[in-house]
Amino acid sequence: MREAAFAKQNKDKWLKFESVLRNNIQINPDELSALYVEVTDHLSYAQTFYPNSNTAQYLNNLSVLAHQKIYKTKRESRKRFITFYTKEFPLFFAQYHKQLLIAFITFALFAVVGAYSAATDSDFVRLILGNGYVNMTLENIENGDPMAVYKEMESTDMFLGITINNIRVALFAFSLGVFLSLGTLFIVMRNAVMLGSFQYFFYDQGLLWESARTIWIHGTIEISVIIIAACAGLVMGNSILFPGTYTRLQSFVRGAKDGLKILISTIPFFIIAGFLEGFVTRHTEMPDWLAILIIGGSLSLIIFYYVIYPIKLKRKNEQRLREL
């Protein structure tokens, strides 16, 4: 191929890659990686067939620029940690809103199933929650403190125990995605049925509001991030089911990495949920307005970070790329 034809054929890709590097435009990491590999391949081709040409020199400079950016990022590890949560992850996560929606709908549906089952079968709550928990809660209700279970442990111990347990559940939900997403869906269904039957139990005792204003102080974030962890499991499981143009193994590796990235994003939120359950939920005497404020703020945080912000970043970057 003549040099002019080679340059004309690939010029748009080179200019796009250069603009992304020089203007620090955030794009999908996979797309950035693909551009880098393609440019280095073009450099090798140009050095072979057009040595000492302007094209080879340009591609060499572009590769050097990319190399400098990569190693600069490695040196700025602290900044990298911050940008992961503020830029890289939200932009990356926008592509997986479909899986998030599936996880949410599944959870909501089976929470209703749990509540309905508890309403139609008097033994269902005991079957799901266990006789020990039900009897303890009934005793607490008789003693005038239905939410006493959140006051039994010392705050710090409860915070650590709950946080570790929630992370364990999330890891379980994610890892079971390897079974073609079915394992993840099972974990979602099980937790949803437990929640639905739990809430109906308090409704049946005439304590729906008392229970809701208490457990959702920590449960808003806790349940949300379990759903997000399930989304991570679906990403991994679906990569096996739908490999696209990749081999099934290549697709699985990509899906596992993407799912793990989603899972890592939930860790700060699990810590927040554990803190709320250990130190805040126990204060059942707090006024309703404060409980509602905490619940509303938690829900807003989750919706903004995992839904609204990724969409805004994606649209912003798409607009910048169209302007190149």
mmCIF file of C-alpha atoms in Angstrom:
data_model
loop_
_atom_site.group_PDB
_atom_site.id
_atom_site.type_symbol
_atom_site.label_atom_id
_atom_site.label_comp_id
_atom_site.label_asym_id
_atom_site.label_seq_id
_atom_site.Cartn_x
_atom_site.Cartn_y
_atom_site.Cartn_z
ATOM 1 C CA MET A 1 0.000 0.000 0.000
ATOM 2 C CA ARG A 2 1.277 3.465 -0.859
ATOM 3 C CA GLU A 3 2.093 5.716 2.088
ATOM 4 C CA ALA A 4 -0.529 8.305 1.144
ATOM 5 C CA ALA A 5 -3.263 5.671 0.962
ATOM 6 C CA PHE A 6 -2.144 4.159 4.270
ATOM 7 C CA ALA A 7 -2.259 7.548 5.984
ATOM 8 C CA LYS A 8 -5.631 8.450 4.480
ATOM 9 C CA GLN A 9 -7.127 5.131 5.555
ATOM 10 C CA ASN A 10 -6.080 5.471 9.204
ATOM 11 C CA LYS A 11 -5.805 9.223 9.752
ATOM 12 C CA ASP A 12 -9.098 9.575 11.636
ATOM 13 C CA LYS A 13 -8.110 6.914 14.177
ATOM 14 C CA TRP A 14 -4.734 8.512 14.774
ATOM 15 C CA LEU A 15 -6.215 11.966 15.249
ATOM 16 C CA LYS A 16 -8.850 10.620 17.614
ATOM 17 C CA PHE A 17 -6.219 8.831 19.691
ATOM 18 C CA GLU A 18 -4.028 11.926 19.786
ATOM 19 C CA SER A 19 -6.929 14.131 20.847
ATOM 20 C CA VAL A 20 -7.906 11.724 23.617
ATOM 21 C CA LEU A 21 -4.332 11.737 24.935
ATOM 22 C CA ARG A 22 -3.670 15.470 24.685
ATOM 23 C CA ASN A 23 -7.052 16.601 26.014
ATOM 24 C CA ASN A 24 -7.346 13.926 28.732
ATOM 25 C CA ILE A 25 -10.704 12.813 27.374
ATOM 26 C CA GLN A 26 -12.224 9.918 29.311
ATOM 27 C CA ILE A 27 -13.283 7.052 27.051
ATOM 28 C CA ASN A 28 -14.020 3.390 27.616
ATOM 29 C CA PRO A 29 -10.744 1.708 28.719
ATOM 30 C CA ASP A 30 -11.296 -1.128 26.233
ATOM 31 C CA GLU A 31 -11.655 1.346 23.379
ATOM 32 C CA LEU A 32 -8.539 3.205 24.511
ATOM 33 C CA SER A 33 -6.589 -0.044 24.699
ATOM 34 C CA ALA A 34 -7.760 -1.051 21.231
ATOM 35 C CA LEU A 35 -6.659 2.303 19.805
ATOM 36 C CA TYR A 36 -3.238 2.000 21.428
ATOM 37 C CA VAL A 37 -2.685 -1.507 20.074
ATOM 38 C CA GLU A 38 -3.788 -0.432 16.614
ATOM 39 C CA VAL A 39 -1.503 2.604 16.586
ATOM 40 C CA THR A 40 1.521 0.554 17.651
ATOM 41 C CA ASP A 41 0.718 -1.972 14.922
ATOM 42 C CA HIS A 42 0.550 0.862 12.410
ATOM 43 C CA LEU A 43 3.887 2.158 13.685
ATOM 44 C CA SER A 44 5.521 -1.219 13.084
ATOM 45 C CA TYR A 45 4.036 -1.333 9.597
ATOM 46 C CA ALA A 46 5.200 2.202 8.795
ATOM 47 C CA GLN A 47 8.718 1.551 10.088
ATOM 48 C CA THR A 48 8.909 -1.516 7.859
ATOM 49 C CA PHE A 49 7.511 -0.080 4.628
ATOM 50 C CA TYR A 50 7.997 3.694 5.030
ATOM 51 C CA PRO A 51 11.174 4.112 7.119
ATOM 52 C CA ASN A 52 12.221 7.706 7.855
ATOM 53 C CA SER A 53 8.909 8.973 6.491
ATOM 54 C CA ASN A 54 6.725 11.654 8.069
ATOM 55 C CA THR A 55 4.088 9.008 8.761
ATOM 56 C CA ALA A 56 6.518 6.820 10.687
ATOM 57 C CA GLN A 57 7.780 9.841 12.634
ATOM 58 C CA TYR A 58 4.242 10.946 13.503
ATOM 59 C CA LEU A 59 3.229 7.481 14.695
ATOM 60 C CA ASN A 60 6.418 7.171 16.714
ATOM 61 C CA ASN A 61 5.707 10.483 18.464
ATOM 62 C CA LEU A 62 2.138 9.370 19.100
ATOM 63 C CA SER A 63 3.318 6.096 20.638
ATOM 64 C CA VAL A 64 5.795 7.955 22.849
ATOM 65 C CA LEU A 65 3.017 10.269 24.023
ATOM 66 C CA ALA A 66 0.815 7.285 24.861
ATOM 67 C CA HIS A 67 3.694 5.594 26.687
ATOM 68 C CA GLN A 68 4.325 8.712 28.776
ATOM 69 C CA LYS A 69 0.658 8.956 29.691
ATOM 70 C CA ILE A 70 0.584 5.330 30.807
ATOM 71 C CA TYR A 71 3.616 5.628 33.056
ATOM 72 C CA LYS A 72 2.529 8.987 34.395
ATOM 73 C CA THR A 73 -0.709 7.321 35.472
ATOM 74 C CA LYS A 74 1.245 4.566 37.203
ATOM 75 C CA ARG A 75 3.304 7.089 39.158
ATOM 76 C CA GLU A 76 0.190 8.964 40.215
ATOM 77 C CA SER A 77 -1.269 6.010 42.106
ATOM 78 C CA ARG A 78 -2.992 8.147 44.726
ATOM 79 C CA LYS A 79 -4.658 10.278 42.105
ATOM 80 C CA ARG A 80 -5.557 7.102 40.223
ATOM 81 C CA PHE A 81 -7.499 5.861 43.249
ATOM 82 C CA ILE A 82 -9.540 9.057 43.304
ATOM 83 C CA THR A 83 -10.124 9.187 39.558
ATOM 84 C CA PHE A 84 -11.257 5.557 39.584
ATOM 85 C CA TYR A 85 -14.245 6.487 41.731
ATOM 86 C CA THR A 86 -14.879 9.947 40.303
ATOM 87 C CA LYS A 87 -14.308 9.412 36.577
ATOM 88 C CA GLU A 88 -13.178 6.008 35.370
ATOM 89 C CA PHE A 89 -15.699 3.768 37.102
ATOM 90 C CA PRO A 90 -18.861 5.849 36.537
ATOM 91 C CA LEU A 91 -18.048 6.181 32.831
ATOM 92 C CA PHE A 92 -17.278 2.473 32.609
ATOM 93 C CA PHE A 93 -20.440 1.470 34.494
ATOM 94 C CA ALA A 94 -22.793 3.280 32.112
ATOM 95 C CA GLN A 95 -22.577 0.336 29.708
ATOM 96 C CA TYR A 96 -23.984 -2.048 32.335
ATOM 97 C CA HIS A 97 -27.194 -0.284 33.296
ATOM 98 C CA LYS A 98 -29.184 -3.027 31.590
ATOM 99 C CA GLN A 99 -27.746 -5.661 33.933
ATOM 100 C CA LEU A 100 -28.379 -3.342 36.879
ATOM 101 C CA LEU A 101 -32.010 -2.995 35.845
ATOM 102 C CA ILE A 102 -32.395 -6.774 35.560
ATOM 103 C CA ALA A 103 -30.947 -7.249 39.051
ATOM 104 C CA PHE A 104 -33.229 -4.553 40.484
ATOM 105 C CA ILE A 105 -36.393 -5.881 38.846
ATOM 106 C CA THR A 106 -35.581 -9.423 39.988
ATOM 107 C CA PHE A 107 -35.058 -8.235 43.552
ATOM 108 C CA ALA A 108 -38.230 -6.137 43.605
ATOM 109 C CA LEU A 109 -40.314 -8.944 42.123
ATOM 110 C CA PHE A 110 -39.188 -11.546 44.634
ATOM 111 C CA ALA A 111 -39.525 -9.133 47.541
ATOM 112 C CA VAL A 112 -43.197 -8.942 46.586
ATOM 113 C CA VAL A 113 -43.270 -12.745 46.337
ATOM 114 C CA GLY A 114 -41.821 -12.960 49.846
ATOM 115 C CA ALA A 115 -44.397 -10.559 51.257
ATOM 116 C CA TYR A 116 -47.261 -12.342 49.496
ATOM 117 C CA SER A 117 -46.071 -15.743 50.686
ATOM 118 C CA ALA A 118 -45.863 -14.471 54.260
ATOM 119 C CA ALA A 119 -49.381 -13.076 53.954
ATOM 120 C CA THR A 120 -50.854 -16.349 52.714
ATOM 121 C CA ASP A 121 -48.881 -18.819 54.835
ATOM 122 C CA SER A 122 -48.550 -18.188 58.564
ATOM 123 C CA ASP A 123 -45.504 -20.464 58.801
ATOM 124 C CA PHE A 124 -43.605 -18.898 55.913
ATOM 125 C CA VAL A 125 -41.876 -16.207 57.983
ATOM 126 C CA ARG A 126 -40.576 -18.794 60.438
ATOM 127 C CA LEU A 127 -39.404 -20.949 57.546
ATOM 128 C CA ILE A 128 -37.435 -18.069 56.016
ATOM 129 C CA LEU A 129 -36.220 -16.128 59.064
ATOM 130 C CA GLY A 130 -36.008 -18.994 61.546
ATOM 131 C CA ASN A 131 -37.905 -19.659 64.764
ATOM 132 C CA GLY A 132 -35.175 -18.142 66.903
ATOM 133 C CA TYR A 133 -35.299 -14.760 65.205
ATOM 134 C CA VAL A 134 -39.099 -14.643 65.078
ATOM 135 C CA ASN A 135 -39.473 -15.587 68.748
ATOM 136 C CA MET A 136 -36.841 -13.051 69.790
ATOM 137 C CA THR A 137 -38.558 -10.301 67.812
ATOM 138 C CA LEU A 138 -41.974 -11.153 69.255
ATOM 139 C CA GLU A 139 -40.454 -10.950 72.719
ATOM 140 C CA ASN A 140 -38.929 -7.567 71.894
ATOM 141 C CA ILE A 141 -42.326 -6.361 70.685
ATOM 142 C CA GLU A 142 -43.926 -7.470 73.943
ATOM 143 C CA ASN A 143 -41.214 -5.600 75.842
ATOM 144 C CA GLY A 144 -42.022 -2.417 73.919
ATOM 145 C CA ASP A 145 -38.814 -2.275 71.867
ATOM 146 C CA PRO A 146 -39.384 -4.016 68.504
ATOM 147 C CA MET A 147 -35.984 -2.963 67.138
ATOM 148 C CA ALA A 148 -33.979 -4.069 70.170
ATOM 149 C CA VAL A 149 -31.985 -6.486 68.004
ATOM 150 C CA TYR A 150 -29.948 -3.521 66.731
ATOM 151 C CA LYS A 151 -28.912 -2.596 70.274
ATOM 152 C CA GLU A 152 -27.625 -5.938 71.509
ATOM 153 C CA MET A 153 -24.034 -5.680 70.248
ATOM 154 C CA GLU A 154 -21.449 -3.015 70.968
ATOM 155 C CA SER A 155 -21.422 -0.436 68.158
ATOM 156 C CA THR A 156 -17.912 -1.065 66.835
ATOM 157 C CA ASP A 157 -18.268 -4.844 66.916
ATOM 158 C CA MET A 158 -21.575 -4.601 65.102
ATOM 159 C CA PHE A 159 -20.127 -2.233 62.512
ATOM 160 C CA LEU A 160 -17.224 -4.559 61.728
ATOM 161 C CA GLY A 161 -19.313 -7.722 61.788
ATOM 162 C CA ILE A 162 -22.056 -6.344 59.562
ATOM 163 C CA THR A 163 -19.606 -4.807 57.076
ATOM 164 C CA ILE A 164 -17.634 -8.032 56.706
ATOM 165 C CA ASN A 165 -20.815 -10.085 56.364
ATOM 166 C CA ASN A 166 -22.252 -7.768 53.715
ATOM 167 C CA ILE A 167 -19.043 -7.872 51.695
ATOM 168 C CA ARG A 168 -19.124 -11.669 51.973
ATOM 169 C CA VAL A 169 -22.687 -11.746 50.618
ATOM 170 C CA ALA A 170 -21.667 -9.458 47.756
ATOM 171 C CA LEU A 171 -18.687 -11.659 46.896
ATOM 172 C CA PHE A 172 -20.972 -14.671 46.960
ATOM 173 C CA ALA A 173 -23.503 -12.998 44.667
ATOM 174 C CA PHE A 174 -20.741 -12.019 42.256
ATOM 175 C CA SER A 175 -18.829 -15.297 42.226
ATOM 176 C CA LEU A 176 -21.949 -17.393 41.628
ATOM 177 C CA GLY A 177 -22.398 -15.507 38.385
ATOM 178 C CA VAL A 178 -19.939 -18.010 36.932
ATOM 179 C CA PHE A 179 -22.857 -20.453 36.787
ATOM 180 C CA LEU A 180 -24.299 -18.697 33.734
ATOM 181 C CA SER A 181 -25.772 -15.927 35.943
ATOM 182 C CA LEU A 182 -28.196 -18.397 37.561
ATOM 183 C CA GLY A 183 -26.273 -18.509 40.835
ATOM 184 C CA THR A 184 -26.367 -14.734 41.108
ATOM 185 C CA LEU A 185 -30.091 -14.645 40.412
ATOM 186 C CA PHE A 186 -30.624 -17.267 43.119
ATOM 187 C CA ILE A 187 -28.826 -15.097 45.698
ATOM 188 C CA VAL A 188 -30.898 -12.096 44.626
ATOM 189 C CA MET A 189 -34.136 -14.061 44.912
ATOM 190 C CA ARG A 190 -33.238 -15.489 48.314
ATOM 191 C CA ASN A 191 -32.355 -12.114 49.826
ATOM 192 C CA ALA A 192 -35.409 -10.481 48.262
ATOM 193 C CA VAL A 193 -37.774 -13.115 49.644
ATOM 194 C CA MET A 194 -36.209 -12.669 53.088
ATOM 195 C CA LEU A 195 -36.706 -8.913 52.930
ATOM 196 C CA GLY A 196 -40.290 -9.181 51.712
ATOM 197 C CA SER A 197 -41.285 -11.680 54.385
ATOM 198 C CA PHE A 198 -39.431 -9.656 57.043
ATOM 199 C CA GLN A 199 -41.326 -6.487 56.191
ATOM 200 C CA TYR A 200 -44.669 -8.288 56.055
ATOM 201 C CA PHE A 201 -43.982 -9.787 59.475
ATOM 202 C CA PHE A 202 -43.763 -6.305 60.980
ATOM 203 C CA TYR A 203 -46.772 -5.162 58.967
ATOM 204 C CA ASP A 204 -48.733 -8.045 60.443
ATOM 205 C CA GLN A 205 -47.689 -6.872 63.905
ATOM 206 C CA GLY A 206 -48.848 -3.323 63.141
ATOM 207 C CA LEU A 207 -45.257 -2.072 63.087
ATOM 208 C CA LEU A 208 -44.555 -1.510 59.393
ATOM 209 C CA TRP A 209 -43.580 2.141 59.776
ATOM 210 C CA GLU A 210 -41.549 1.518 62.917
ATOM 211 C CA SER A 211 -39.581 -1.212 61.176
ATOM 212 C CA ALA A 212 -39.200 0.634 57.863
ATOM 213 C CA ARG A 213 -37.937 3.884 59.382
ATOM 214 C CA THR A 214 -35.395 1.868 61.344
ATOM 215 C CA ILE A 215 -34.037 -0.804 59.020
ATOM 216 C CA TRP A 216 -33.927 1.381 55.914
ATOM 217 C CA ILE A 217 -31.530 3.772 57.640
ATOM 218 C CA HIS A 218 -28.820 1.263 56.811
ATOM 219 C CA GLY A 219 -30.813 -0.968 54.469
ATOM 220 C CA THR A 220 -31.138 1.604 51.693
ATOM 221 C CA ILE A 221 -27.433 1.424 50.911
ATOM 222 C CA GLU A 222 -27.022 -2.189 52.012
ATOM 223 C CA ILE A 223 -29.738 -3.578 49.741
ATOM 224 C CA SER A 224 -28.734 -1.286 46.881
ATOM 225 C CA VAL A 225 -25.141 -2.445 46.825
ATOM 226 C CA ILE A 226 -26.183 -6.091 47.059
ATOM 227 C CA ILE A 227 -28.208 -5.454 43.894
ATOM 228 C CA ILE A 228 -25.149 -3.789 42.339
ATOM 229 C CA ALA A 229 -23.000 -6.783 43.327
ATOM 230 C CA ALA A 230 -25.599 -8.961 41.618
ATOM 231 C CA CYS A 231 -25.215 -6.753 38.552
ATOM 232 C CA ALA A 232 -21.499 -7.597 38.657
ATOM 233 C CA GLY A 233 -22.351 -11.294 38.760
ATOM 234 C CA LEU A 234 -24.668 -10.915 35.777
ATOM 235 C CA VAL A 235 -21.930 -9.145 33.833
ATOM 236 C CA MET A 236 -19.625 -12.100 34.410
ATOM 237 C CA GLY A 237 -22.295 -14.720 33.759
ATOM 238 C CA ASN A 238 -23.564 -13.060 30.607
ATOM 239 C CA SER A 239 -20.026 -12.893 29.256
ATOM 240 C CA ILE A 240 -20.091 -16.696 29.138
ATOM 241 C CA LEU A 241 -23.552 -16.855 27.610
ATOM 242 C CA PHE A 242 -23.011 -14.113 25.032
ATOM 243 C CA PRO A 243 -19.328 -13.991 23.986
ATOM 244 C CA GLY A 244 -20.014 -11.971 20.838
ATOM 245 C CA THR A 245 -16.967 -11.806 18.570
ATOM 246 C CA TYR A 246 -14.626 -13.076 21.310
ATOM 247 C CA THR A 247 -13.896 -16.670 22.170
ATOM 248 C CA ARG A 248 -15.883 -17.809 25.188
ATOM 249 C CA LEU A 249 -12.745 -17.795 27.344
ATOM 250 C CA GLN A 250 -11.732 -14.301 26.233
ATOM 251 C CA SER A 251 -15.238 -13.044 26.869
ATOM 252 C CA PHE A 252 -15.310 -14.655 30.317
ATOM 253 C CA VAL A 253 -11.997 -13.050 31.307
ATOM 254 C CA ARG A 254 -13.266 -9.646 30.189
ATOM 255 C CA GLY A 255 -16.575 -10.159 31.975
ATOM 256 C CA ALA A 256 -14.879 -11.296 35.181
ATOM 257 C CA LYS A 257 -12.606 -8.235 35.170
ATOM 258 C CA ASP A 258 -15.510 -5.881 34.531
ATOM 259 C CA GLY A 259 -17.622 -7.560 37.201
ATOM 260 C CA LEU A 260 -14.794 -7.345 39.709
ATOM 261 C CA LYS A 261 -14.418 -3.647 38.978
ATOM 262 C CA ILE A 262 -18.120 -3.154 39.716
ATOM 263 C CA LEU A 263 -17.771 -5.145 42.929
ATOM 264 C CA ILE A 264 -14.804 -3.059 44.079
ATOM 265 C CA SER A 265 -16.878 0.090 43.623
ATOM 266 C CA THR A 266 -19.321 -1.107 46.295
ATOM 267 C CA ILE A 267 -16.789 -1.441 49.119
ATOM 268 C CA PRO A 268 -17.030 2.184 50.366
ATOM 269 C CA PHE A 269 -20.814 1.910 50.340
ATOM 270 C CA PHE A 270 -20.753 -1.305 52.358
ATOM 271 C CA ILE A 271 -18.584 0.489 54.906
ATOM 272 C CA ILE A 272 -21.102 3.339 55.062
ATOM 273 C CA ALA A 273 -23.975 0.867 55.465
ATOM 274 C CA GLY A 274 -22.102 -0.981 58.213
ATOM 275 C CA PHE A 275 -21.393 2.276 60.009
ATOM 276 C CA LEU A 276 -25.042 3.293 59.857
ATOM 277 C CA GLU A 277 -26.220 -0.080 61.143
ATOM 278 C CA GLY A 278 -23.647 -0.195 63.914
ATOM 279 C CA PHE A 279 -23.816 3.388 65.150
ATOM 280 C CA VAL A 280 -27.034 5.008 63.896
ATOM 281 C CA THR A 281 -29.824 2.452 63.425
ATOM 282 C CA ARG A 282 -29.768 1.594 67.133
ATOM 283 C CA HIS A 283 -31.067 5.068 67.966
ATOM 284 C CA THR A 284 -34.728 4.216 67.460
ATOM 285 C CA GLU A 285 -35.677 7.268 69.487
ATOM 286 C CA MET A 286 -34.547 9.615 66.714
ATOM 287 C CA PRO A 287 -37.309 11.757 65.187
ATOM 288 C CA ASP A 288 -38.988 10.597 62.007
ATOM 289 C CA TRP A 289 -37.710 13.560 60.004
ATOM 290 C CA LEU A 290 -34.105 12.624 60.734
ATOM 291 C CA ALA A 291 -34.640 8.988 59.769
ATOM 292 C CA ILE A 292 -36.333 10.082 56.540
ATOM 293 C CA LEU A 293 -33.467 12.489 55.826
ATOM 294 C CA ILE A 294 -30.882 9.719 56.207
ATOM 295 C CA ILE A 295 -32.893 7.290 54.082
ATOM 296 C CA GLY A 296 -33.571 9.883 51.388
ATOM 297 C CA GLY A 297 -29.949 11.007 51.335
ATOM 298 C CA SER A 298 -28.728 7.417 51.043
ATOM 299 C CA LEU A 299 -31.105 6.660 48.187
ATOM 300 C CA SER A 300 -30.140 9.867 46.384
ATOM 301 C CA LEU A 301 -26.448 9.023 46.733
ATOM 302 C CA ILE A 302 -26.897 5.566 45.219
ATOM 303 C CA ILE A 303 -29.100 6.747 42.347
ATOM 304 C CA PHE A 304 -26.791 9.634 41.530
ATOM 305 C CA TYR A 305 -23.548 7.657 41.617
ATOM 306 C CA TYR A 306 -24.692 4.518 39.830
ATOM 307 C CA VAL A 307 -27.339 5.892 37.463
ATOM 308 C CA ILE A 308 -27.389 9.649 36.881
ATOM 309 C CA TYR A 309 -23.662 10.441 37.048
ATOM 310 C CA PRO A 310 -22.579 7.644 34.658
ATOM 311 C CA ILE A 311 -25.167 8.781 32.111
ATOM 312 C CA LYS A 312 -23.998 12.397 32.386
ATOM 313 C CA LEU A 313 -20.345 11.417 31.950
ATOM 314 C CA LYS A 314 -21.147 9.175 29.003
ATOM 315 C CA ARG A 315 -23.107 11.893 27.205
ATOM 316 C CA LYS A 316 -20.415 14.472 27.908
ATOM 317 C CA ASN A 317 -17.669 12.275 26.494
ATOM 318 C CA GLU A 318 -19.730 11.271 23.473
ATOM 319 C CA GLN A 319 -20.263 14.947 22.726
ATOM 320 C CA ARG A 320 -16.548 15.701 23.039
ATOM 321 C CA LEU A 321 -15.680 12.808 20.748
ATOM 322 C CA ARG A 322 -18.185 14.007 18.144
ATOM 323 C CA GLU A 323 -16.459 17.373 18.191
ATOM 324 C CA LEU A 324 -13.070 15.865 17.333
#
